[in-house]
Amino acid sequence: MKVKVLSRNPDDYLRETKRDIHKTPRNYDPNLHPFESAREYVRALNAVKLERVFAKPFVGSLDGHRDGISCLSKHPKQLSILLSGSYDGEIRIWDVPQKLCIRSFVAHDGIVRSITYEPKGRCFFTLGDDKTIKTWNTAAPSSPEDEEPINTILSKTVVTGISHHQSKPIFATCGEICQIWEESRSEPIHTYKWGVDSLHDIAFNPIESNLLATCASNRSIILYDTRDTGPLRKVIMKLRPNRLVWNPMEAFIFTCANEDYNLYSFDTRWLKKPVNVHVDHVSAVIDLDYSPTGKEFVSGSYDKSIRIFEAGKGHSREIYHTKRMQRLTCVLWSLDNKYILSGSDEMNIRIWKARASEKLGTLKPRERTALQYSEVLKEKYATHPQIRRIARHRQVPKHIYNAQNELRTIKQKIKRKEANRRTHSKKGEVPFVPERTKHIVKEDI
Amino acid sequence: MTKTARYFTAPSEEQKPNAEEKTSQKRKGNVGRLKNKKPAFPKGKPKKTDIILKRKPNPNPKFPGRAPIPEELLEKHSRGEGIQKDGIRTKIHKKRQFDKDLSYEFAQKQAARVEILLTEEDGILEADPGETTTQFRQNEIVQNVDITAATKFFELQLRDFGPYRASYTRNGRHLALGGRLGHVAAFDWVTKKLHFEINVMESVHDVCWLHIETMLAVAQKDWVYIYDNQGIELHCLKSLDKVTQMQFLPYHFLLATANDTGFLSWLDVSIGEIVVQYNAKLGRINMMTQNPYNAAICVGSSKGVVSMWAPNSRDPLAKMLCHKSAISALHIDPKGLYMATAGNDRTLKIWDIRSLTGPLQIYNLKSTANNVAFSQKQMLAVGMGNILEVYRDCCVTTAKKGYLRHRFNNSIANLNFCPYEDVLGVGSSHGFTSILVPGAGEANFDAFEANPYQTKSQRKESEVKALLEKIPSDLISLDPTKISEVDVPSLREKVEATKKLLFVKPPKINYDPRRKAKGKGGSVKIARNKKILQEQAKKEFVKAAKSFKAELLNESKNEQKEKSKPANVLDRFLPKQKK
């Protein structure tokens, strides 16, 4: 006879002292863990609810400007530094984590139109309505009275936008015409012109660094190559593009914020139609900025809201708004991919989290694994109706809610009317126009 | 010498390049520095182009990689085959699914490998040649096991308060006893520490632990009472009256009860509300058990039918005719694979409970089994009168003879295997006996599911965790994995959905009349307007419904027409069909 009965030694299962952690023997036998999928579903449901509970994206605001914010610029090397220009010609430099203004001076007569840093961050360029392009040292002078630009260039034409080359000491401005400048010279080394229309935004491609794009007031986007003598190509849209930003990871993609409430992502190799139309804003989109990963971008609109889009998707994943925030003038995505900065009409710069429910600060390992686990669960059960409903729900201000309804009815009306016309006319007379080609007039070479 | 299996790869071989490689790499680095002015040791990841030399595989390696995983372990931790990728249309989704499957496979392998870390081994009882295991008496077994295990065999002589029912907690640490004549007691049966002992002064029909060992439900003469572990009455549930059987569903926090008049009720113990209560129309319910796999409640009836019930439907989820006579006992094994039923026809049948087919086995007993119970390792205890028999490997294969036999002095009232222990608790009319059944219990527990050694703080934490993960009662169905499957409506569902559209009632409109100036519109006028509007809406609805119906009918007609296209040349001379 051979007999053995289960008898466990309690010492193997109990902690030795009170300061020890409890012993937790595991057995991954699926039979000991019943209702696996149902429990996971409940966990996913809890996780998605908690995500909404903790979604408090507003971090703080930087106030001090005496007029609306006209432009923002991030330091290419330092995360804590932010540069802002306002409608009264004042420039302020901010220490973002401390929410302090560390330097301020009046740079221009009238509006500061645009600011850009030199890629190493040693100096920055500002340009204003007084037709001057000024270069400033990043290091603050000993006293605020000594605030003097390193260099001042008087432009012959109005200038409205500036963008710096990624590596060479070259920058480009737009205004009446597109001009390429060298830092050390007071005359442009190149000028480009296509038609008579003025240009209001300009952007150097950060990867394909000789490529340049501008937005013109005749509703067109023009591409230039700085090694070439003339402009390359242009695409004319139905309404004016306000701002253009290159994807920092995909050299051939740029996105423009448009007056017709939408954003359009284009592929430079194929300008006939945008690769994606990003809808959701209910008023003109004023500014946008890509995240450093190139996977998402943030847009600020005249409808007093900020939206975050995934680069490949047509609808926004997030909307930020506050009662006091007025029309957005500029937005930025910080280089650590964690924060969003927005400047608006009512003189405030706001700091937001890029992921609304993210916990700030360091996470303990257990906390991090728990968050990762719930993230995976949310993804796994994302299509379940209840989870999807909670994850998608956003409270929006009444004016946006009403405007959305109005836009919806308008869209339906147009659709209905078109369908009616189609049924009562010859076959093929009223063609189906895809949404992506609807907003493009033509492409010129 | 046998090679020892290794479960973790040693990094030694892979990371040490031989001397030749080192020098060549160095040389290459130097060249690069001269030409490109790059640092010899670039920061960050080495580029792929840097490593050119390939390591030759060792023809007879000392350590041949990771140890293979036994097939049966992989099978045990498998979550199914995954979906077929032929049906996925786009490449990107195929790739996504492929990646997902890889991670599932990885998890499965890891889980299988981790089995080696399990510390405890199952109990065994083996007979020498010429002996059988049935011949061993309990006192022989007790004499041959270690002293702690020997204490697990004990007998409580409680002659006065008559047939006892028992219940173990989910971690197998605590035991509650309920004597028919009102004796209720709870104790930590391992240390024999008594929590409380009371007489409720009325009949006790069933006892059942709730999710933790501080709460105990007792079905008394009229109502169900909940006591804490000191015997203090916490609740009296008057909505559960004349209860005969109770089952606690731990993951749903539901106390399922069946009563004298055939009512089934599910009580959510976390919020104290009845989820649903209805008459199962089975008459008095004497036998009830839960299926631990899907939380369905199984009820055995005097007609030989086992029916399965869930709170979200008033009809049984399934019905099985198991015996031609009345069912005397039933139980489902903790894995939810097999069901054992015993009938008054002195048979014992084993059923495959997942496919609802069977019987897998039919055993003819010497007398009617009044009690059956499965252990975690699928041993089956059968109580017949005062004789207890335990069978091993009786579900898939036919057990030729019993594993253990035990004779009591009086009839058995209740059988319960203790989870995570080799112990069977037998309630009888003269007390309670805990006997040893080697190999009955699961040796290795998972501390996050059920921990026999949990402390108070651990209990509190796990209670909170469990409450957060409470599964909604409407997810109870025969297939618990349904929630993670693709929701494809069957043809019948589709047809029913369209059929339903035909019988939609016209919507009621809420008409709130604008308040007019005094004297402009009386209540008569308002009522009339309301009626007019409602009729208008109804007419519109009927009109729309008519056209819709016509469309539906046309569709089916068109389909028929297409089918009956002329097959013959001469069909054109047939009379034309009217439209």
PDB file of N, CA, C and O in Angstrom, chain B residues 31 126 172 235 263 296 299 329 399 412 422 427 432 440 505 555:
ATOM      1  N   VAL B  31      37.943  51.468 -40.002  1.00  0.00           N
ATOM      2  CA  VAL B  31      37.842  51.962 -41.379  1.00  0.00           C
ATOM      3  C   VAL B  31      36.736  52.999 -41.460  1.00  0.00           C
ATOM      4  O   VAL B  31      36.897  54.075 -42.009  1.00  0.00           O
ATOM      5  N   GLU B 126      -2.109   3.703  -3.900  1.00  0.00           N
ATOM      6  CA  GLU B 126      -1.838   2.586  -4.792  1.00  0.00           C
ATOM      7  C   GLU B 126      -1.836   1.290  -3.990  1.00  0.00           C
ATOM      8  O   GLU B 126      -1.307   1.228  -2.887  1.00  0.00           O
ATOM      9  N   GLY B 172     -11.709  26.215   0.493  1.00  0.00           N
ATOM     10  CA  GLY B 172     -11.655  24.940   1.179  1.00  0.00           C
ATOM     11  C   GLY B 172     -11.204  25.030   2.619  1.00  0.00           C
ATOM     12  O   GLY B 172     -10.827  24.022   3.204  1.00  0.00           O
ATOM     13  N   HIS B 235     -28.914  39.541   7.819  1.00  0.00           N
ATOM     14  CA  HIS B 235     -30.091  39.826   7.005  1.00  0.00           C
ATOM     15  C   HIS B 235     -31.101  38.712   7.156  1.00  0.00           C
ATOM     16  O   HIS B 235     -30.743  37.562   7.387  1.00  0.00           O
ATOM     17  N   PHE B 263     -40.256  27.844  -7.266  1.00  0.00           N
ATOM     18  CA  PHE B 263     -39.741  29.116  -7.736  1.00  0.00           C
ATOM     19  C   PHE B 263     -38.218  29.097  -7.714  1.00  0.00           C
ATOM     20  O   PHE B 263     -37.612  28.617  -6.750  1.00  0.00           O
ATOM     21  N   ALA B 296     -24.819  28.125 -15.048  1.00  0.00           N
ATOM     22  CA  ALA B 296     -26.227  27.770 -15.212  1.00  0.00           C
ATOM     23  C   ALA B 296     -26.657  26.920 -14.008  1.00  0.00           C
ATOM     24  O   ALA B 296     -25.849  26.209 -13.423  1.00  0.00           O
ATOM     25  N   VAL B 299     -31.413  21.740 -12.489  1.00  0.00           N
ATOM     26  CA  VAL B 299     -32.439  21.257 -11.580  1.00  0.00           C
ATOM     27  C   VAL B 299     -32.860  19.866 -12.044  1.00  0.00           C
ATOM     28  O   VAL B 299     -33.156  19.668 -13.230  1.00  0.00           O
ATOM     29  N   ALA B 329     -30.224  12.167  -7.586  1.00  0.00           N
ATOM     30  CA  ALA B 329     -29.075  13.015  -7.272  1.00  0.00           C
ATOM     31  C   ALA B 329     -28.428  13.479  -8.557  1.00  0.00           C
ATOM     32  O   ALA B 329     -28.479  12.764  -9.573  1.00  0.00           O
ATOM     33  N   ALA B 399     -15.258   2.747 -15.215  1.00  0.00           N
ATOM     34  CA  ALA B 399     -14.551   2.273 -14.025  1.00  0.00           C
ATOM     35  C   ALA B 399     -15.071   0.888 -13.693  1.00  0.00           C
ATOM     36  O   ALA B 399     -16.273   0.684 -13.507  1.00  0.00           O
ATOM     37  N   ILE B 412     -26.465   8.520   4.634  1.00  0.00           N
ATOM     38  CA  ILE B 412     -25.743   9.721   4.195  1.00  0.00           C
ATOM     39  C   ILE B 412     -26.754  10.763   3.755  1.00  0.00           C
ATOM     40  O   ILE B 412     -27.694  10.468   3.011  1.00  0.00           O
ATOM     41  N   ASP B 422      -7.571  16.650  -0.110  1.00  0.00           N
ATOM     42  CA  ASP B 422      -7.999  15.284  -0.410  1.00  0.00           C
ATOM     43  C   ASP B 422      -9.027  14.831   0.615  1.00  0.00           C
ATOM     44  O   ASP B 422      -8.850  13.817   1.287  1.00  0.00           O
ATOM     45  N   GLY B 427     -22.127  14.539   5.335  1.00  0.00           N
ATOM     46  CA  GLY B 427     -23.112  14.856   6.372  1.00  0.00           C
ATOM     47  C   GLY B 427     -24.085  13.701   6.464  1.00  0.00           C
ATOM     48  O   GLY B 427     -24.552  13.184   5.446  1.00  0.00           O
ATOM     49  N   PHE B 432     -21.335  14.546  11.250  1.00  0.00           N
ATOM     50  CA  PHE B 432     -20.557  14.893  10.074  1.00  0.00           C
ATOM     51  C   PHE B 432     -19.232  14.155  10.136  1.00  0.00           C
ATOM     52  O   PHE B 432     -18.602  14.068  11.187  1.00  0.00           O
ATOM     53  N   ALA B 440      -7.976  13.431  -4.569  1.00  0.00           N
ATOM     54  CA  ALA B 440      -9.254  14.020  -4.974  1.00  0.00           C
ATOM     55  C   ALA B 440      -9.128  15.501  -5.296  1.00  0.00           C
ATOM     56  O   ALA B 440      -9.829  16.012  -6.169  1.00  0.00           O
ATOM     57  N   LYS B 505     -45.460  48.166 -34.118  1.00  0.00           N
ATOM     58  CA  LYS B 505     -46.636  48.980 -33.807  1.00  0.00           C
ATOM     59  C   LYS B 505     -46.354  50.432 -34.143  1.00  0.00           C
ATOM     60  O   LYS B 505     -45.208  50.881 -34.050  1.00  0.00           O
ATOM     61  N   GLU B 555     -39.317  41.460 -53.088  1.00  0.00           N
ATOM     62  CA  GLU B 555     -37.978  40.889 -53.083  1.00  0.00           C
ATOM     63  C   GLU B 555     -38.050  39.374 -53.178  1.00  0.00           C
ATOM     64  O   GLU B 555     -37.392  38.762 -54.016  1.00  0.00           O
TER      65      GLU B 555
END
